[in-house]
PDB file of C-alpha atoms in Angstrom:
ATOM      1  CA  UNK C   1      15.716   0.539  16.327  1.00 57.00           C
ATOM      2  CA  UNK C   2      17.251   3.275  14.013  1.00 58.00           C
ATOM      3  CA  UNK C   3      18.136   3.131  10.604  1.00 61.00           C
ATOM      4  CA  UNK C   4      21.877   1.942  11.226  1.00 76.00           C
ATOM      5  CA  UNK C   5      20.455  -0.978  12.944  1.00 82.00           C
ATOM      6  CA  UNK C   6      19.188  -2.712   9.625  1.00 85.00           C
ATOM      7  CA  UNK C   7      22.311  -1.716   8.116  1.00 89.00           C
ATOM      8  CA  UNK C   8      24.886  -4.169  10.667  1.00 89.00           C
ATOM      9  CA  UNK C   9      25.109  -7.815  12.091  1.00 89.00           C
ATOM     10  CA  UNK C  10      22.309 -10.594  10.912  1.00 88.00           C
ATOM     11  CA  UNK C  11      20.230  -7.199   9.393  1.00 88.00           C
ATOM     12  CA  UNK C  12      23.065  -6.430   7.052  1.00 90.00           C
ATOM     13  CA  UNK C  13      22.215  -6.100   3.557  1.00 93.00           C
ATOM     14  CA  UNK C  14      23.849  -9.276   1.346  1.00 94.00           C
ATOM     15  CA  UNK C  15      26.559  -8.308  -0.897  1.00 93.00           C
ATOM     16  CA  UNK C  16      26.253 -11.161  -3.584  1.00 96.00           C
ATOM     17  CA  UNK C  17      24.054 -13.775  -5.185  1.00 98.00           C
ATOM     18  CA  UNK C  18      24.961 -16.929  -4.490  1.00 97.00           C
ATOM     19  CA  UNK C  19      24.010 -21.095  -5.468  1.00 98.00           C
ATOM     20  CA  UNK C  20      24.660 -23.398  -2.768  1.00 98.00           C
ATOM     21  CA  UNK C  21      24.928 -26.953  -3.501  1.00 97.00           C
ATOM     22  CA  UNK C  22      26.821 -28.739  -0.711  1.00 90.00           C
ATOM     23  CA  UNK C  23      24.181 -27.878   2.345  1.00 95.00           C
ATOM     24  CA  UNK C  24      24.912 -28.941   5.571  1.00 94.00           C
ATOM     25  CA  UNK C  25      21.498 -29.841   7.919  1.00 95.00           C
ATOM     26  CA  UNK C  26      21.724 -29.930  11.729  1.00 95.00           C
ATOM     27  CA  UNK C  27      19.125 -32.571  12.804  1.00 95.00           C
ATOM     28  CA  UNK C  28      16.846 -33.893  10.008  1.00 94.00           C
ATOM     29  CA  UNK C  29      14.616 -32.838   7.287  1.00 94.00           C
ATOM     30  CA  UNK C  30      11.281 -34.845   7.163  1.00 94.00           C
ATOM     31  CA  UNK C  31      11.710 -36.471   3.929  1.00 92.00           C
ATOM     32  CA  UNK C  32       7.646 -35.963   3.160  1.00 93.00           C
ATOM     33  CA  UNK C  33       8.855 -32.313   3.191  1.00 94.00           C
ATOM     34  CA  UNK C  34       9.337 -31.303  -0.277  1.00 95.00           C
ATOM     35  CA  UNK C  35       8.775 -27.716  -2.402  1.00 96.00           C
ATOM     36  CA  UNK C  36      10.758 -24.800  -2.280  1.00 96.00           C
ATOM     37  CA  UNK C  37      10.869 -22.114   0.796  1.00 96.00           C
ATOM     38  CA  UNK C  38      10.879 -18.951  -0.093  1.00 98.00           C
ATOM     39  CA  UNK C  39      11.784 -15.026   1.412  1.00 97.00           C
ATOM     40  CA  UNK C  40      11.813 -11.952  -0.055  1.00 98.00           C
ATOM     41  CA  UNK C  41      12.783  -9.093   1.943  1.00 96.00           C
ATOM     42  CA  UNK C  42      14.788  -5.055   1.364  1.00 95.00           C
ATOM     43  CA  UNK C  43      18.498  -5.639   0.549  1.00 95.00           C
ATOM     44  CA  UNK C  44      19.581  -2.375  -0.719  1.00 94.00           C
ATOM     45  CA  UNK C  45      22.200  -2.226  -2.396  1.00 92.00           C
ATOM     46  CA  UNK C  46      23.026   1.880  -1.227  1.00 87.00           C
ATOM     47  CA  UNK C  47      21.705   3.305   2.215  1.00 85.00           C
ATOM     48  CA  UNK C  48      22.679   6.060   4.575  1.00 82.00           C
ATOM     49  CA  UNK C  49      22.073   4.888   7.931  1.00 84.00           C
ATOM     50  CA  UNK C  50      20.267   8.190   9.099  1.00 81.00           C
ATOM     51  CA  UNK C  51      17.439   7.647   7.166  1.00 84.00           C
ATOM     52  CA  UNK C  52      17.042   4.536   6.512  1.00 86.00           C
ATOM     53  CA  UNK C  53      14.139   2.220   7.169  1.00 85.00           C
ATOM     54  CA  UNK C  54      13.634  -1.187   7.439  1.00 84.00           C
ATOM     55  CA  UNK C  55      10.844  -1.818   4.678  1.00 86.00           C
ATOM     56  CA  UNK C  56      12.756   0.526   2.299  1.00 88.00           C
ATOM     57  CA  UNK C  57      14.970  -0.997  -0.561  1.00 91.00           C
ATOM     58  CA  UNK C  58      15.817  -3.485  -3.219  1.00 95.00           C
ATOM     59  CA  UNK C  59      14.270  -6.713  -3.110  1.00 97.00           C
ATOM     60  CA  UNK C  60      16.284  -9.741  -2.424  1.00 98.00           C
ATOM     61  CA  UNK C  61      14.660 -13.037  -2.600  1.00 99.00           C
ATOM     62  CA  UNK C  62      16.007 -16.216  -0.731  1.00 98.00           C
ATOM     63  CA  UNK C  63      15.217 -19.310  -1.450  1.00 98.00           C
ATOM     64  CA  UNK C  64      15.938 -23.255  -0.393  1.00 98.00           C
ATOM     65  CA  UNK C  65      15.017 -26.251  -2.463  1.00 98.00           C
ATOM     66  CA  UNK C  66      13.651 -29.456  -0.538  1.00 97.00           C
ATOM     67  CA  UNK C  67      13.948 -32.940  -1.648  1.00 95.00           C
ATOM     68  CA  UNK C  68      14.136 -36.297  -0.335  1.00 92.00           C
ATOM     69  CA  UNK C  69      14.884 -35.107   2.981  1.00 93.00           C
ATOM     70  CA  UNK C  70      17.583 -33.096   2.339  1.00 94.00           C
ATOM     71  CA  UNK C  71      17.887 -29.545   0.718  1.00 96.00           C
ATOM     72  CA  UNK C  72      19.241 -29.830  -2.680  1.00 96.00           C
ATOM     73  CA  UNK C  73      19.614 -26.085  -2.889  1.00 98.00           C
ATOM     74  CA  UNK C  74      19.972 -22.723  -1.314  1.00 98.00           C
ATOM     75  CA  UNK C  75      20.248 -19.272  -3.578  1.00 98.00           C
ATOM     76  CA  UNK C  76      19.108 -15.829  -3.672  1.00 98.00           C
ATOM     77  CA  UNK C  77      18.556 -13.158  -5.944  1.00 98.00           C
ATOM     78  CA  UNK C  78      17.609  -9.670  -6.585  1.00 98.00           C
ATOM     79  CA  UNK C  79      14.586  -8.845  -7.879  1.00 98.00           C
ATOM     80  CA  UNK C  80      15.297  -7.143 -11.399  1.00 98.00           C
ATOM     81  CA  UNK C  81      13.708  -4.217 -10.779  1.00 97.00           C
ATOM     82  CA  UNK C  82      15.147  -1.515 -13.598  1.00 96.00           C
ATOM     83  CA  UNK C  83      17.080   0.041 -10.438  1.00 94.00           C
ATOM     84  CA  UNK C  84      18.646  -3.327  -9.895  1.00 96.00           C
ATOM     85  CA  UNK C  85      19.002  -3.701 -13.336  1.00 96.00           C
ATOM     86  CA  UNK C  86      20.917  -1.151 -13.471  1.00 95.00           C
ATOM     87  CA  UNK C  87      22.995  -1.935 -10.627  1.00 95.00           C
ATOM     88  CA  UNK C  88      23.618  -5.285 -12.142  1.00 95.00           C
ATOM     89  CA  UNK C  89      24.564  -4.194 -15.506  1.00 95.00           C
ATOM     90  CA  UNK C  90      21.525  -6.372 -16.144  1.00 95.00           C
ATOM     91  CA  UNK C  91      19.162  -6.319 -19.250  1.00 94.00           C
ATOM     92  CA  UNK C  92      15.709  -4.786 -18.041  1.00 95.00           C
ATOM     93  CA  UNK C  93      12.822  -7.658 -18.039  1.00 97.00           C
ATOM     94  CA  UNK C  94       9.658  -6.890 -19.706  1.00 96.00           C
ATOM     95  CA  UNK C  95       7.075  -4.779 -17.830  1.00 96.00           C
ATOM     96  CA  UNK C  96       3.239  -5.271 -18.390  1.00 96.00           C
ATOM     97  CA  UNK C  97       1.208  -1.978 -17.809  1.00 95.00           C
ATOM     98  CA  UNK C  98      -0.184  -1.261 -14.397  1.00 94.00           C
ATOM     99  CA  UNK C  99       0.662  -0.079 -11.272  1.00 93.00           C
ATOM    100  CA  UNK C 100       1.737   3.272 -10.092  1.00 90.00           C
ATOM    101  CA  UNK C 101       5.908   2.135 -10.213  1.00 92.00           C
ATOM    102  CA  UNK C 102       8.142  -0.328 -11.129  1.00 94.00           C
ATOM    103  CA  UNK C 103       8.491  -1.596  -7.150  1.00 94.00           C
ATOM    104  CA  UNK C 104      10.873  -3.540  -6.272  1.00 96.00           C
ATOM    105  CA  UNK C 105       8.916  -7.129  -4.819  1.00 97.00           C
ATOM    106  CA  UNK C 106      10.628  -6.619  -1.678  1.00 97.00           C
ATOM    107  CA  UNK C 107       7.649  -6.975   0.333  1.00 97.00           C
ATOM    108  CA  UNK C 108       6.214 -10.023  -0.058  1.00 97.00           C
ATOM    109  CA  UNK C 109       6.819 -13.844  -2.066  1.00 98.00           C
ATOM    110  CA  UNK C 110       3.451 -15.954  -3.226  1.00 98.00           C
ATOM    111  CA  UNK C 111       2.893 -18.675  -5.904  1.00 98.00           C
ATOM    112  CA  UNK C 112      -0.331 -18.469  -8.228  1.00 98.00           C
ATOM    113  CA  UNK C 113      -1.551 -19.601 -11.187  1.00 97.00           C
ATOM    114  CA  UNK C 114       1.608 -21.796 -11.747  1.00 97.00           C
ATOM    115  CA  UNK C 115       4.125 -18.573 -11.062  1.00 98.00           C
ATOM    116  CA  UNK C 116       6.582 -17.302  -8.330  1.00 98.00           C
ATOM    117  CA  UNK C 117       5.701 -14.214  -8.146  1.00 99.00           C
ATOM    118  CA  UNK C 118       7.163 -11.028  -5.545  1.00 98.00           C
ATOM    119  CA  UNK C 119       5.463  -7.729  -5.423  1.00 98.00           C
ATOM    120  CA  UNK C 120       5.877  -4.512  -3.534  1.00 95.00           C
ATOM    121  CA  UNK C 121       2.200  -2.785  -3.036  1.00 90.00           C
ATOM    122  CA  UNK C 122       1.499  -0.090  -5.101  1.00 91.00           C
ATOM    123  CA  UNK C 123       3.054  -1.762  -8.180  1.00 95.00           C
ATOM    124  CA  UNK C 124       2.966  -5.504 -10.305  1.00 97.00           C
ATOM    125  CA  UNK C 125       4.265  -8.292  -9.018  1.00 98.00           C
ATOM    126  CA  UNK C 126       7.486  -9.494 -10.928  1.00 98.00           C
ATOM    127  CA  UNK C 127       7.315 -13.606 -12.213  1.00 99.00           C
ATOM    128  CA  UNK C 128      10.308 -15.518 -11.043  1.00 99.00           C
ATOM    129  CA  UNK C 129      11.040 -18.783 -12.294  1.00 98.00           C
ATOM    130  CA  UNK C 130      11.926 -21.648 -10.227  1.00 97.00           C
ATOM    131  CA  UNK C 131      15.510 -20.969  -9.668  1.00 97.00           C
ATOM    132  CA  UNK C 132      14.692 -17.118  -8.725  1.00 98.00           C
ATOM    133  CA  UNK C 133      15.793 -15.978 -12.016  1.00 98.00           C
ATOM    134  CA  UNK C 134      13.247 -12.338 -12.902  1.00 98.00           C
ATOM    135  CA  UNK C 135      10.661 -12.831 -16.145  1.00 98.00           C
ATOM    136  CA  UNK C 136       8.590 -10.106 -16.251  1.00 98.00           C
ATOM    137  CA  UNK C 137       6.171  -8.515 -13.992  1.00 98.00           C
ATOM    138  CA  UNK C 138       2.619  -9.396 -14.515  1.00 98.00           C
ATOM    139  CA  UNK C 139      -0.674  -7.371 -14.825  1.00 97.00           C
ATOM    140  CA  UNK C 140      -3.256 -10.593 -15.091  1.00 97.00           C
ATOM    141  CA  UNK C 141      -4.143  -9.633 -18.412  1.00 95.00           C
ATOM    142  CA  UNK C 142      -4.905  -6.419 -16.532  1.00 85.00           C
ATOM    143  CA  UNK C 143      -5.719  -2.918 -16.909  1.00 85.00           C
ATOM    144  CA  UNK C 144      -3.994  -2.665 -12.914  1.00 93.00           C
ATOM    145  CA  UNK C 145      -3.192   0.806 -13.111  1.00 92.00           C
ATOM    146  CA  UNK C 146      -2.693   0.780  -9.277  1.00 92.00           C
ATOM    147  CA  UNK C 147      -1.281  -2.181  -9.015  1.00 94.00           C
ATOM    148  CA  UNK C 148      -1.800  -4.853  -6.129  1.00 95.00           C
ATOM    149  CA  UNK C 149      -1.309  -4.462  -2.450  1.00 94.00           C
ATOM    150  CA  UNK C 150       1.262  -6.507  -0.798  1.00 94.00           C
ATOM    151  CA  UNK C 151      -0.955  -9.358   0.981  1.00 96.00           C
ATOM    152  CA  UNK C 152      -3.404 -10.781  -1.596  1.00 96.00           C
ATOM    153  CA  UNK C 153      -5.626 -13.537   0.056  1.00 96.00           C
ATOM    154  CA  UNK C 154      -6.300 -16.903  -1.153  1.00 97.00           C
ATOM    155  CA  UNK C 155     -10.120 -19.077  -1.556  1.00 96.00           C
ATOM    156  CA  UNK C 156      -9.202 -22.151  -1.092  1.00 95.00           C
ATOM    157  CA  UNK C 157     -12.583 -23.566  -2.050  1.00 95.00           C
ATOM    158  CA  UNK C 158     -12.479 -22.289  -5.913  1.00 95.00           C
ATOM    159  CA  UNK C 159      -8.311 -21.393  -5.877  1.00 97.00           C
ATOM    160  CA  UNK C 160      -9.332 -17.978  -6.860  1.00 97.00           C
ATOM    161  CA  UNK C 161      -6.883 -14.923  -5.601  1.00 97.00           C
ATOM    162  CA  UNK C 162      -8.304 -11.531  -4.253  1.00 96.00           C
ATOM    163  CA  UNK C 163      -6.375  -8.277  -3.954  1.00 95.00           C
ATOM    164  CA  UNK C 164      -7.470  -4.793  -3.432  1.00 93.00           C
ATOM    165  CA  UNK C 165      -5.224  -2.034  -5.059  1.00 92.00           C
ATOM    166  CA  UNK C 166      -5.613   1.403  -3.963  1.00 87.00           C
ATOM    167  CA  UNK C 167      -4.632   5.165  -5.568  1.00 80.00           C
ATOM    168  CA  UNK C 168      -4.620   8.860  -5.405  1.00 76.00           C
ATOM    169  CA  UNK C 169      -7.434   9.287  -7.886  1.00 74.00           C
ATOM    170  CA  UNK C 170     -11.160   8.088  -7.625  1.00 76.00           C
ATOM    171  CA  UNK C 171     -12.160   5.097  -7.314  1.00 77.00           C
ATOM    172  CA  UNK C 172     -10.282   5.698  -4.083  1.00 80.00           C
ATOM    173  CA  UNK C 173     -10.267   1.581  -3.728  1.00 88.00           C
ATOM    174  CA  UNK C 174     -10.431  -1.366  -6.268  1.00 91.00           C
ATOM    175  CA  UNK C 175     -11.197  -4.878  -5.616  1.00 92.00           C
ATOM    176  CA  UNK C 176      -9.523  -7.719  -8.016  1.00 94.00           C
ATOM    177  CA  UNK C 177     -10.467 -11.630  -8.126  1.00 95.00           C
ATOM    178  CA  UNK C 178      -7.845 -13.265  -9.793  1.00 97.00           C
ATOM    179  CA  UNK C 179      -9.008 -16.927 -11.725  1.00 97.00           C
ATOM    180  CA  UNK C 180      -6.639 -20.322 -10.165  1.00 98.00           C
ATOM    181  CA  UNK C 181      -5.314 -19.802 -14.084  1.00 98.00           C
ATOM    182  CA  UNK C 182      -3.833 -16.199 -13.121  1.00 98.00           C
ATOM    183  CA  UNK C 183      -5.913 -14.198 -15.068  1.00 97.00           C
ATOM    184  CA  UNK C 184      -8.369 -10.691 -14.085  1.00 97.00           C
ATOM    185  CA  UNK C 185     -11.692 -12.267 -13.218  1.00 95.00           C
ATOM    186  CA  UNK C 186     -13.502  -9.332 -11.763  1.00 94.00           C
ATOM    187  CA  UNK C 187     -12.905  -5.328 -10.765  1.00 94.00           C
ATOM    188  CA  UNK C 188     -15.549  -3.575  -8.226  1.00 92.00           C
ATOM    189  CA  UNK C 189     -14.474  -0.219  -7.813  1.00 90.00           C
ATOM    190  CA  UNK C 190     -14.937   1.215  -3.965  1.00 87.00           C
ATOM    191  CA  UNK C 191     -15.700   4.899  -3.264  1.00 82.00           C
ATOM    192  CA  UNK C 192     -14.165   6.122   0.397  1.00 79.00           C
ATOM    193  CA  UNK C 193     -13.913   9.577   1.367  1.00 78.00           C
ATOM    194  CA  UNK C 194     -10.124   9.539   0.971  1.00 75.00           C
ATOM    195  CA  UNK C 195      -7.161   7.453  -0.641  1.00 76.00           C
ATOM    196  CA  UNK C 196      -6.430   4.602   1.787  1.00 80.00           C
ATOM    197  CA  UNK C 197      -3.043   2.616   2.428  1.00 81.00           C
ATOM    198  CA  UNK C 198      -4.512  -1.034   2.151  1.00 84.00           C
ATOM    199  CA  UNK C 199      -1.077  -3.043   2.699  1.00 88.00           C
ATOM    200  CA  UNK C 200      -3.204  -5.835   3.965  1.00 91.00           C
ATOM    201  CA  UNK C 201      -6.734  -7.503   3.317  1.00 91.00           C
ATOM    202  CA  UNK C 202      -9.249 -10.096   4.835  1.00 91.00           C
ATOM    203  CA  UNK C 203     -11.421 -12.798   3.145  1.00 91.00           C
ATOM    204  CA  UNK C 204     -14.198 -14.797   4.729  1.00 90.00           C
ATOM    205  CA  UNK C 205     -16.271 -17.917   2.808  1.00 88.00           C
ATOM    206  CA  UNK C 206     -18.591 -14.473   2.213  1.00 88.00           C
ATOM    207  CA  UNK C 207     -16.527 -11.374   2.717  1.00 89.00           C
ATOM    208  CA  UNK C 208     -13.774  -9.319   1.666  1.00 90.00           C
ATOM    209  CA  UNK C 209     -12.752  -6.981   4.144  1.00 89.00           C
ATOM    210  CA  UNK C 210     -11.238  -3.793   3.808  1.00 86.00           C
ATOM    211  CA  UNK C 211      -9.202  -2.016   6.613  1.00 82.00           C
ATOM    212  CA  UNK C 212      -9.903   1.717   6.588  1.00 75.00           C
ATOM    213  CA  UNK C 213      -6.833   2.592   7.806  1.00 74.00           C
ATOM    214  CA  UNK C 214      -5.603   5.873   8.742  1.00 74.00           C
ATOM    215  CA  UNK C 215      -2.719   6.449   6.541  1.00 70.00           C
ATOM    216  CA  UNK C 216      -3.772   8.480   3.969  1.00 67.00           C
ATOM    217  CA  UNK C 217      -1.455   8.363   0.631  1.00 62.00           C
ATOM    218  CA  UNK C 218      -1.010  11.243  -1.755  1.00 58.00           C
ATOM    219  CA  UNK C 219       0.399  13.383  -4.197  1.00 52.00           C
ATOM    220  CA  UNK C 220       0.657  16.341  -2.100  1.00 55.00           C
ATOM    221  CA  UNK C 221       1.653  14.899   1.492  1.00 51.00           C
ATOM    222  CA  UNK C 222       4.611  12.931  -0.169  1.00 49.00           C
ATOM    223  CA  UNK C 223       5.673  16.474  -1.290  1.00 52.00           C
ATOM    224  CA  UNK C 224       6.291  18.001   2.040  1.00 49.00           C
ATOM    225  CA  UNK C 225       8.526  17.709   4.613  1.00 50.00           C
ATOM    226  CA  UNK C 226       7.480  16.420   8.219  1.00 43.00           C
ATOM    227  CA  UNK C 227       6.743  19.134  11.263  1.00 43.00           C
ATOM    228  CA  UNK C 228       8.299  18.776  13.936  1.00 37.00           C
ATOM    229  CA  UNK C 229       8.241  17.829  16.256  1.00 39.00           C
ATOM    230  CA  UNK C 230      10.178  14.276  16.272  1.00 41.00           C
ATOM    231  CA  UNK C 231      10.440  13.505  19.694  1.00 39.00           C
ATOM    232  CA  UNK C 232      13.025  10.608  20.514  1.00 40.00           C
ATOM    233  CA  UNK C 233      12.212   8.054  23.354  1.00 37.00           C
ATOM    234  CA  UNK C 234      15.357   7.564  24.959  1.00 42.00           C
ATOM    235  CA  UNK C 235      14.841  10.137  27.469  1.00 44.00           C
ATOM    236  CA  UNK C 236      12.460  11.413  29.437  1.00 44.00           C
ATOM    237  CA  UNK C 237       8.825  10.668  29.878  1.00 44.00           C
ATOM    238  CA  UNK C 238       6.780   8.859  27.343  1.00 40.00           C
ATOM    239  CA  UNK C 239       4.084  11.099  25.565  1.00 45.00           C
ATOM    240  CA  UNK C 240       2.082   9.387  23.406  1.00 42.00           C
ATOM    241  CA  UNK C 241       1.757   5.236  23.401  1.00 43.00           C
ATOM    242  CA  UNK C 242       4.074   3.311  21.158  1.00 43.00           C
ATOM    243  CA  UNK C 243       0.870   2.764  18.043  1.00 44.00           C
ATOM    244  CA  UNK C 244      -2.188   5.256  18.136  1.00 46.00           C
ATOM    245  CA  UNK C 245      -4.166   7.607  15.639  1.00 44.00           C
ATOM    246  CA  UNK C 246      -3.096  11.308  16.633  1.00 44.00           C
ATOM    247  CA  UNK C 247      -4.963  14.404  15.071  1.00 46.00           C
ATOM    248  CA  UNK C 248      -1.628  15.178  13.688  1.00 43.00           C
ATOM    249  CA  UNK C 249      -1.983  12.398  10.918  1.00 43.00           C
ATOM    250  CA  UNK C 250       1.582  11.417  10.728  1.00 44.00           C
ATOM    251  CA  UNK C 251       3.205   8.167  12.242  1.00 46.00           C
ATOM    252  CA  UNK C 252       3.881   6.694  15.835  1.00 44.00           C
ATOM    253  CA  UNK C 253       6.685   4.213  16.149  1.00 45.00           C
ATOM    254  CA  UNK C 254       8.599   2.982  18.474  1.00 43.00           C
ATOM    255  CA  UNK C 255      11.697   5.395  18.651  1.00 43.00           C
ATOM    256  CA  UNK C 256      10.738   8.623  17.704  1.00 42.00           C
ATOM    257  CA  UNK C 257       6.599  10.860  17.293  1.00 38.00           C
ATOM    258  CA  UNK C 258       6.050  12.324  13.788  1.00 42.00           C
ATOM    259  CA  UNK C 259       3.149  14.800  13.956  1.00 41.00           C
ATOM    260  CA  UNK C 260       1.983  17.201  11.224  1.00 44.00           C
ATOM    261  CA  UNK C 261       0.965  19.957  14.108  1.00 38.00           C
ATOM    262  CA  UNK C 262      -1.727  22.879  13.561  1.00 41.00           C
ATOM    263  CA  UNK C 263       0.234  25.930  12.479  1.00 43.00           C
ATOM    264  CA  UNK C 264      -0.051  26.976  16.175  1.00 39.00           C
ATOM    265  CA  UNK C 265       1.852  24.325  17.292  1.00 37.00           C
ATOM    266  CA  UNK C 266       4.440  23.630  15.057  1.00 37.00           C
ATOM    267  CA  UNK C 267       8.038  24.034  16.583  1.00 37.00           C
ATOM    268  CA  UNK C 268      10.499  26.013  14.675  1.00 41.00           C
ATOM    269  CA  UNK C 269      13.858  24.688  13.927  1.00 40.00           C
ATOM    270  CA  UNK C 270      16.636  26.113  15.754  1.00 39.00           C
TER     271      UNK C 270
END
């Protein structure tokens, strides 16, 4: 699906925050149910539907209180990143020092250490209280200069958390252990051949494991502007299979090939 797709119908970005009171429930909420259900997810608040991409934009939490077998509440609320800040005519929250950007903690919603808390990878997560209201963004008493990826696992045998937060410089790869309390337990730096996009993480009663992946971050390949060619699917025979590693180290999706080519190769623009 293109870009216009997550732009229209049920993908359409929300216009307003909102507090819903008056709920009304089609069949029955267990009334042992109770806590708060939570969704964070891009809700920009500008796009243009030719580039646009799902995962890109500001974060919009959603969020529905249950109690006593019925929800009491339903709201949602934008992350107060400083760009939605600034859309807001908001105050900016407090930022702690880490991570490589502000983010927008559009990618993922967790609780630890007695705090909501929504992060983007790359950056710190921002604290939300219980009502979604934005705190702060948090470093765990830090230094994070990287940040946290996006899917931290959890021990459920000692509560501790475990992230891995990856950058353009060496180490290429650090591991965190976060204490139940929310605070840094523990860095181990990792050495790989080459920065690594970690978005996600595995954790065993022994292991962490890392996925070497093959999307490669940097300074210099976020500077330049794809090769063609960008081959849409609609027509014609299918070259390559919808996921796979190509030579060309640039992305396979569903709708359309982006290869950096060999000089050779490359296509020139008409």
């Amino acid at each position: 699906m293109g870009g216009a797709t997550y732009l229209t119908g049920n993908y359409a970005p929300v216009a307003t925050e909102v507090t819903a009171t008056d709920l009304e429930v089609t069949g029955a909420v267990p009334p042992d149910l109770a806590g708060r259900y939570l969704r964070t997810g891009p809700n920009p608040f500008a796009a243009q539907a030719d580039t646009y991409r799902w995962f890109a934009g500001d974060g919009m939490v959603h969020g529905v209180d249950l109690h006593g077998g019925r929800p009491r509440w339903y709201r949602n609320r934008w992350v107060r990143s400083p760009e939605a800040s600034a859309h807001l005519s908001a105050a900016d929250v407090p930022h702690e020092e880490g991570g490589w950007y502000p983010g927008s903690g559009n990618t993922n919603v967790f609780a630890h250490g007695g705090r909501i808390l929504a992060v983007t990878e790359g950056s710190l997560p921002y604290e939300l209280t219980g009502e979604l209201d934005t705190v702060a963004t948090r470093n765990f008493g830090g230094p994070l200069p990287a940040g946290i990826n996006a899917h931290p696992k959890f021990d459920p045998s000692t509560g501790e958390m475990h992230v891995m937060s990856y950058g353009f410089a060496n180490p290429a790869v650090r591991y965190h252990v976060i204490d139940p309390a929310g605070a840094l337990l523990s860095t181990v730096d990792i050495d790989l051949p080459a920065p690594v996009m970690l978005h996600d993480m595995g954790l065993t009663a022994s292991r962490v494991v890392l996925f070497d992946l093959p999307v490669r971050p940097g300074a210099r390949t976020g500077r330049r502007t794809p090769a063609l060619p960008l081959a849409p699917r609609q027509r014609g025979p299918r070259r390559a299979p919808a996921q796979g590693w190509h030579r060309g180290r640039r992305r396979v999706d569903r709708r359309r090939t982006v290869l950096r080519l060999p000089p050779a190769q490359r296509v020139r623009r008409p």
